[in-house]
Coordinates of C-alpha atoms in Angstrom, one line a residue:
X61 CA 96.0 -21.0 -99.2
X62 CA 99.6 -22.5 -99.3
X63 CA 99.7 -22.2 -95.4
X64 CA 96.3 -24.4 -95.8
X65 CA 98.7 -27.4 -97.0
X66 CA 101.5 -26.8 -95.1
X67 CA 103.1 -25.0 -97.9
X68 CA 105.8 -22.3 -96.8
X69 CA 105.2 -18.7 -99.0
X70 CA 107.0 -16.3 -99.5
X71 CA 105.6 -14.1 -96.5
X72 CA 104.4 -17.7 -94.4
X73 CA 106.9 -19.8 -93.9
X74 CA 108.3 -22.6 -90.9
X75 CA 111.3 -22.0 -88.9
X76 CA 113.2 -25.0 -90.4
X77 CA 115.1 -25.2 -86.9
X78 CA 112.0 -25.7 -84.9
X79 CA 110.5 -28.9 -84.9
X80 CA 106.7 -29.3 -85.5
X81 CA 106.0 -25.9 -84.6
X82 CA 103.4 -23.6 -86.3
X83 CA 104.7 -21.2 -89.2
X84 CA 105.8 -17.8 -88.8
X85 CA 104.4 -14.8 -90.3
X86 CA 106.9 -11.5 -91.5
X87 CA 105.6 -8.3 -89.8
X88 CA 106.9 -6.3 -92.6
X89 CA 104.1 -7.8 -94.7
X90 CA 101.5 -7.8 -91.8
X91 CA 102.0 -5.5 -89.8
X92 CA 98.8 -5.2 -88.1
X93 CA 98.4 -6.9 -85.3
X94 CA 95.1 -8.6 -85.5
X95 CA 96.0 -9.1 -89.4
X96 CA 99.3 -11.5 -88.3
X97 CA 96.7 -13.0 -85.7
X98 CA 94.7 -13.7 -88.6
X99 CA 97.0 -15.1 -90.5
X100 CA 98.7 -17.2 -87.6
X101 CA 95.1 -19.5 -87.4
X102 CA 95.3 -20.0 -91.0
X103 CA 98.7 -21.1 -90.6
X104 CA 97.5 -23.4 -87.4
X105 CA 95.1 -25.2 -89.7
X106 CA 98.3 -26.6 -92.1
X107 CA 100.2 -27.4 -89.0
X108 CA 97.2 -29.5 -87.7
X109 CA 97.1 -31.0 -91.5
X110 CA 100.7 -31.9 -91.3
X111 CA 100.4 -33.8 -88.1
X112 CA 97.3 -36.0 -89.8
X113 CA 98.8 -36.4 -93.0
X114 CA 102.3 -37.8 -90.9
X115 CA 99.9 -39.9 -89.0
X116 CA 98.5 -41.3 -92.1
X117 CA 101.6 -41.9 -94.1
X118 CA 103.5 -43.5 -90.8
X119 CA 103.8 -47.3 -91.3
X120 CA 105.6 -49.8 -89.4
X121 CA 106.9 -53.3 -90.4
X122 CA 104.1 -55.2 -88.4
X123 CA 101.2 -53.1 -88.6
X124 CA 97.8 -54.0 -88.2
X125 CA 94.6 -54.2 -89.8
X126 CA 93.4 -51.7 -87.1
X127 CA 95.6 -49.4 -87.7
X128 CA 95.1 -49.4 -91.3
X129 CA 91.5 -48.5 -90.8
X130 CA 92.3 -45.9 -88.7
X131 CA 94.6 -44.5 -91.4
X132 CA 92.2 -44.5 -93.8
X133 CA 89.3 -43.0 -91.8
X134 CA 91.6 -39.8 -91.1
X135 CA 92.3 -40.0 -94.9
X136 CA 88.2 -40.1 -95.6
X137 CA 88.6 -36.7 -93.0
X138 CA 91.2 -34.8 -94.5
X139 CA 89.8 -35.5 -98.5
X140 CA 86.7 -33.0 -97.1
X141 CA 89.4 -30.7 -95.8
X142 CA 90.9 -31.5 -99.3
X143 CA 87.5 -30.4 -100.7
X144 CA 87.1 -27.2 -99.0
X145 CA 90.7 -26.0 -100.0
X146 CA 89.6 -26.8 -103.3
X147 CA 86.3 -24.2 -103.0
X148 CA 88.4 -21.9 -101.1
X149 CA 90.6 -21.4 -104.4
X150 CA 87.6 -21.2 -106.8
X151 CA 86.4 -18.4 -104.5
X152 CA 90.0 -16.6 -104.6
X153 CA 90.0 -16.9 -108.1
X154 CA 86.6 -16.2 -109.2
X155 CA 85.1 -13.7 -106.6
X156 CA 88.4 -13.1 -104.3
X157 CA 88.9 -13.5 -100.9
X158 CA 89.5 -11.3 -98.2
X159 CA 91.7 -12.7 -95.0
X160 CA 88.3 -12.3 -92.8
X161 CA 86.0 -14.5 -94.8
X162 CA 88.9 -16.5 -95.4
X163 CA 88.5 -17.2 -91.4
X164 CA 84.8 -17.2 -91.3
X165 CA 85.2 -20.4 -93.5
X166 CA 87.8 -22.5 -91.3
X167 CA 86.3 -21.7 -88.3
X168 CA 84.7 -24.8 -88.0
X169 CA 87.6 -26.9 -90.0
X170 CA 89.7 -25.8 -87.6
X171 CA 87.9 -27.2 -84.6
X172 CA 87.5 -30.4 -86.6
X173 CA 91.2 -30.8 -87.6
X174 CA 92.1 -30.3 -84.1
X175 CA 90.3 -33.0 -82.7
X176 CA 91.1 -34.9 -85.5
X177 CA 94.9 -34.1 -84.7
X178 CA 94.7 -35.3 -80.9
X179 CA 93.1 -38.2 -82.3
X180 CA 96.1 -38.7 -84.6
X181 CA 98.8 -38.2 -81.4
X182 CA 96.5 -40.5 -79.2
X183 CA 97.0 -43.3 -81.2
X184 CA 100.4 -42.7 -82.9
X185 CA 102.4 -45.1 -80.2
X186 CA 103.2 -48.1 -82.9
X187 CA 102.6 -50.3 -80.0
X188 CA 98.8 -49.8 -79.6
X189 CA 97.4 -52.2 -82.0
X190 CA 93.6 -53.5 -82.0
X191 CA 91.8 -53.6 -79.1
X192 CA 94.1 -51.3 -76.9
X193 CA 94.7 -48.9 -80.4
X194 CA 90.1 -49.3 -79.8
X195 CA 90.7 -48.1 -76.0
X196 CA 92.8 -45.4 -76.5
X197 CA 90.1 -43.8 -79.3
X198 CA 87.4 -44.4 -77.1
X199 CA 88.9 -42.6 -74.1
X200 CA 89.1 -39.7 -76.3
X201 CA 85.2 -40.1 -76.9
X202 CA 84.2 -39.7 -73.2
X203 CA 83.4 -36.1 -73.9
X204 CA 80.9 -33.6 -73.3
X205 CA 80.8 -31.9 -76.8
X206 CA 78.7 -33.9 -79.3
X207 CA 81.1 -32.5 -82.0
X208 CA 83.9 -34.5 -80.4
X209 CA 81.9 -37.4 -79.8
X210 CA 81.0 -37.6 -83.3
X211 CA 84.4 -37.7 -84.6
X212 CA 85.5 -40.1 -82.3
X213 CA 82.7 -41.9 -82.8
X214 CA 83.1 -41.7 -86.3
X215 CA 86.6 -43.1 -86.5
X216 CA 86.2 -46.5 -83.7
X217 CA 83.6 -47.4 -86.0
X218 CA 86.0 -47.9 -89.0
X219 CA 89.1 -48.7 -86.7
X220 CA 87.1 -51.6 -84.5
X221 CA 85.7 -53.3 -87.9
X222 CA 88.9 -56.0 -87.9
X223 CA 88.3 -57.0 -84.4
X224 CA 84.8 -56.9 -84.9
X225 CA 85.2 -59.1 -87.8
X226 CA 87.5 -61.7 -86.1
X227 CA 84.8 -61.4 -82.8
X228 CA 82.4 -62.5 -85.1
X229 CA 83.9 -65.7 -86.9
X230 CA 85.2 -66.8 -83.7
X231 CA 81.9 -66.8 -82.4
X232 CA 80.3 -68.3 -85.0
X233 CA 82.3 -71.1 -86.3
X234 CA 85.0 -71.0 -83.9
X235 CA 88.0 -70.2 -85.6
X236 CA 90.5 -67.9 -85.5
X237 CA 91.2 -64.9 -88.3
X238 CA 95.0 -64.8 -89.3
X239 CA 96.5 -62.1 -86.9
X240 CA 100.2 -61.5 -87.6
X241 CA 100.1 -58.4 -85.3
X242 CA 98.0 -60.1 -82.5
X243 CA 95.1 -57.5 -82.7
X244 CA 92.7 -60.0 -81.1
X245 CA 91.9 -60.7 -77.5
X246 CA 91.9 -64.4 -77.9
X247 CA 95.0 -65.8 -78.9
X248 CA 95.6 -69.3 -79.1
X249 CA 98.9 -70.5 -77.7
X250 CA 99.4 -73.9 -79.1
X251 CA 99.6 -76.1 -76.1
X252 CA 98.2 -79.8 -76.8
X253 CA 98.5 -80.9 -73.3
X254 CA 95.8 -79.3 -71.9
X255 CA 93.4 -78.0 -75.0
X256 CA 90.4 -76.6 -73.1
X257 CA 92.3 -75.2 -70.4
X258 CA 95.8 -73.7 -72.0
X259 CA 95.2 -74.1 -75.7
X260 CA 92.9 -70.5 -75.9
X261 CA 93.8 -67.8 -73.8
X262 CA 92.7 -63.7 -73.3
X263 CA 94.7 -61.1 -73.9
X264 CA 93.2 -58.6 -71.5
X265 CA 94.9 -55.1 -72.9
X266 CA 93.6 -56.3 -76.7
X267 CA 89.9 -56.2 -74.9
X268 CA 88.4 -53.3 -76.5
X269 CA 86.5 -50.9 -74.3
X270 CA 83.3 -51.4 -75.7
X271 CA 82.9 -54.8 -74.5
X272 CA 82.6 -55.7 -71.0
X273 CA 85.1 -58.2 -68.8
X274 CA 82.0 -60.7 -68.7
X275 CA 81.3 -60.7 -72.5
X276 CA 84.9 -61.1 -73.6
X277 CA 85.5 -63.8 -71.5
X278 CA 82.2 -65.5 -72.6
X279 CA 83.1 -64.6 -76.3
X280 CA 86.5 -66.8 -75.1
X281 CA 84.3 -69.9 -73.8
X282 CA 82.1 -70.2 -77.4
X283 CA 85.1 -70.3 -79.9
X284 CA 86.8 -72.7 -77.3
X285 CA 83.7 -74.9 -76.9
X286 CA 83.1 -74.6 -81.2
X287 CA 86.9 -75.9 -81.2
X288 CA 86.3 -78.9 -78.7
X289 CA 83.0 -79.5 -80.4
X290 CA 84.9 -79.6 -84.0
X291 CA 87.9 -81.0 -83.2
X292 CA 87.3 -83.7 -80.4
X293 CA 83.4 -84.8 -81.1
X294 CA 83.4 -84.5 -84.6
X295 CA 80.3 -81.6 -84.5
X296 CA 81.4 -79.1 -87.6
X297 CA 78.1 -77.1 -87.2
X298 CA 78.5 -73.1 -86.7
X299 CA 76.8 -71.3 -83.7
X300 CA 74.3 -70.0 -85.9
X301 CA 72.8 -70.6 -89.5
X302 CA 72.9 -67.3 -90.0
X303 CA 73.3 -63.8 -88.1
X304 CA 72.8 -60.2 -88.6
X305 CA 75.5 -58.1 -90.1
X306 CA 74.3 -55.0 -87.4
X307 CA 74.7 -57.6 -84.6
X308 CA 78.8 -57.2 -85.5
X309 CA 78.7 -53.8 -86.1
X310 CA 79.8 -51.1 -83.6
X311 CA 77.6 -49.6 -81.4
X312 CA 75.2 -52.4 -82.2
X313 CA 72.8 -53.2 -78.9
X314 CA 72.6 -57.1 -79.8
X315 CA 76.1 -58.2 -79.8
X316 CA 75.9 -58.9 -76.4
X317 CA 72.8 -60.6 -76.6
X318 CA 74.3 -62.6 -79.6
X319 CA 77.3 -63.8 -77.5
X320 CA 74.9 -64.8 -74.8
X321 CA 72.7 -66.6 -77.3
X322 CA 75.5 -68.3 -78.4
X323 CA 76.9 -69.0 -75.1
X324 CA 73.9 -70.7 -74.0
X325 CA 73.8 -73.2 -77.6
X326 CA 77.1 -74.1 -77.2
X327 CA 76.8 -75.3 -73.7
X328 CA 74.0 -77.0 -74.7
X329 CA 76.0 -78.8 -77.4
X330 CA 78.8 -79.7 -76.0
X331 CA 76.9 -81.3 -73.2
X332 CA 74.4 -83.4 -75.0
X333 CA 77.6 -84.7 -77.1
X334 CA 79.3 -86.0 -73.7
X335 CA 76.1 -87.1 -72.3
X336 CA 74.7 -88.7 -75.2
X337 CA 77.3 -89.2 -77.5
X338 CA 79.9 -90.3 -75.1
X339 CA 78.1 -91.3 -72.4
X340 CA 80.0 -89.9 -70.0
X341 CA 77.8 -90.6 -67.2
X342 CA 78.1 -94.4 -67.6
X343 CA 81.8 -94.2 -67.7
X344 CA 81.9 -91.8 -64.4
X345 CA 79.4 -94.4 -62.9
X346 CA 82.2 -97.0 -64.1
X347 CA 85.1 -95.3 -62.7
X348 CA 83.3 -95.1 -59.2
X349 CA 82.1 -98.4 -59.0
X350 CA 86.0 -99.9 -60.0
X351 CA 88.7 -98.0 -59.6
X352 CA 86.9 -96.2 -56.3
X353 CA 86.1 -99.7 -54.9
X354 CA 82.0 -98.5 -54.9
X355 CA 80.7 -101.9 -55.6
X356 CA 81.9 -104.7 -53.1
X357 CA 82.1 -107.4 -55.9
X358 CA 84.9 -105.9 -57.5
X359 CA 86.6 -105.0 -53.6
X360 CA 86.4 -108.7 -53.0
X361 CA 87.8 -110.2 -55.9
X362 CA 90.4 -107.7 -55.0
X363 CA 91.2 -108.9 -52.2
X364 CA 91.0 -112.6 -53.2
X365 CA 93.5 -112.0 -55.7
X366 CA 95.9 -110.7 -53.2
X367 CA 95.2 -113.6 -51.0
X368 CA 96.0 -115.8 -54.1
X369 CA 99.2 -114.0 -54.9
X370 CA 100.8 -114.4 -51.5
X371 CA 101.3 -117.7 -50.4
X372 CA 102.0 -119.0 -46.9
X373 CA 98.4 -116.9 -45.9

């Protein structure tokens, strides 16, 4: 049960000049073969806990929200394993345990903490944050075994939740979450000169795998139209009233149709306010008639005023 934790025994213990390597079993204490085969799987389960519970106490100085989740959904994992080591001593201690129902129970914990554990090593680069930390999980989930999927599943739910989040408040209100670690997919750059062009731009390895090239850039074009709408025409008014929580949620079927939903509104909005609001028509219709010489009135006092200004013609 020590080798469970990653404890060294005083039979089970780790050859302190191997790195990350499962512990070693004395044959004078096990001499049977299939007995040290035995005990070599219990010990493989508190190596595979070691490697989690590194990845969860890892930190770095500008981690992200994503990350964190992550983090916390391997915790949530390994507080069942937690549990089970917890029964496992009531039974040792109360009805004792014998080393081949001690294997009958980890025999599905130990497929579960070795998925878990790839999960860990997938995403353990400290330069995969948000979306591309997203993409790397869900590369893992492209599996045949349910079991895998499920896990995978289970942890992208809880590590795409901030990017969700920020998906969703740029779409509906068009601003941006704070994002010291640049997790998002739209970051804005800060250039003035050209705000609907250069002000807003995609980061395309922070696009998360479940969303499509198409959406993300159409999620791009409602906060930037929200922005122009707010901050150039004075309109302060959100996407929508009010929207389902499910429609942000992973997995969720409608948060494509939401984006497109709001795609269309926004278009909408932004060009009643220059048609109606501005009238930009009229001042096109302006522009061609003066400055592109459309109207003849305007082409002849023209040239009248030339005539006037040079004299001797």
């Amino acid at each position: 049960l020590y080798a469970l934790q990653g404890i060294d025994g005083r039979y089970v213990s780790r050859d302190r000049s191997l790195d990350d390597t499962v512990p070693s079993v004395d044959r004078l204490v096990a001499p049977k073969l299939s007995t040290v085969d035995g005990v070599r799987e219990v010990c493989e389960l508190g190596w595979l806990y070691e490697r989690c519970d590194r990845f969860c106490a890892s930190t770095s100085t500008n981690e992200g929200r994503c990350r964190g989740a992550l983090r916390a959904a391997v915790r949530d994992e390994l507080s069942d394993y937690y549990r089970l080591v917890a029964v496992l001593e009531a039974q040792l201690r109360d009805e004792g345990l014998s080393l081949r129902r001690l294997l009958v129970w980890l025999v599905e914990p130990l497929e579960r903490l070795r998925l878990l554990a790839n999960a860990c090593d997938a995403c353990a680069p400290q330069d995969l944050q948000g979306g591309a930390l997203c993409a790397s999980l869900a590369r893992l989930a492209t599996h045949g075994d349910d079991r895998v999927r499920d896990l995978v599943e289970g942890l992208l739910a809880k590590t795409s939740e901030p990017v969700l989040a920020a998906i969703r408040r740029w779409v509906c209100s068009g601003k941006l979450l704070p994002d010291p670690a640049g997790e998002f997919f739209v970051q804005e750059t800060g250039d003035e000169d050209d705000f609907w062009a250069a002000r807003f731009c995609l980061r395309p390895r922070m696009v998360p795998a479940f969303l499509s090239e198409d959406v993300a850039s159409k999620i791009l074009v409602v906060g930037k139209t929200l922005t122009f709408l707010r901050r150039c025409c004075g309109d302060d008014r959100p996407a929508f009233a009010s929207v389902s929580d499910e429609a942000f949620a992973y997995g969720s079927l409608n948060l494509e149709k939401v984006v497109e939903e709001a795609y269309e509104r926004t278009n909408q909005r932004v060009l009643k306010a220059l048609k109606e609001d501005f009238r930009l028509l009229d001042h096109l219709k302006a522009l061609e008639s003066c400055v592109l010489l459309a109207q003849g009135d305007f082409a002849l006092q023209l040239v009248d005023g030339f005539d006037a200004a040079v004299p001797g013609r």
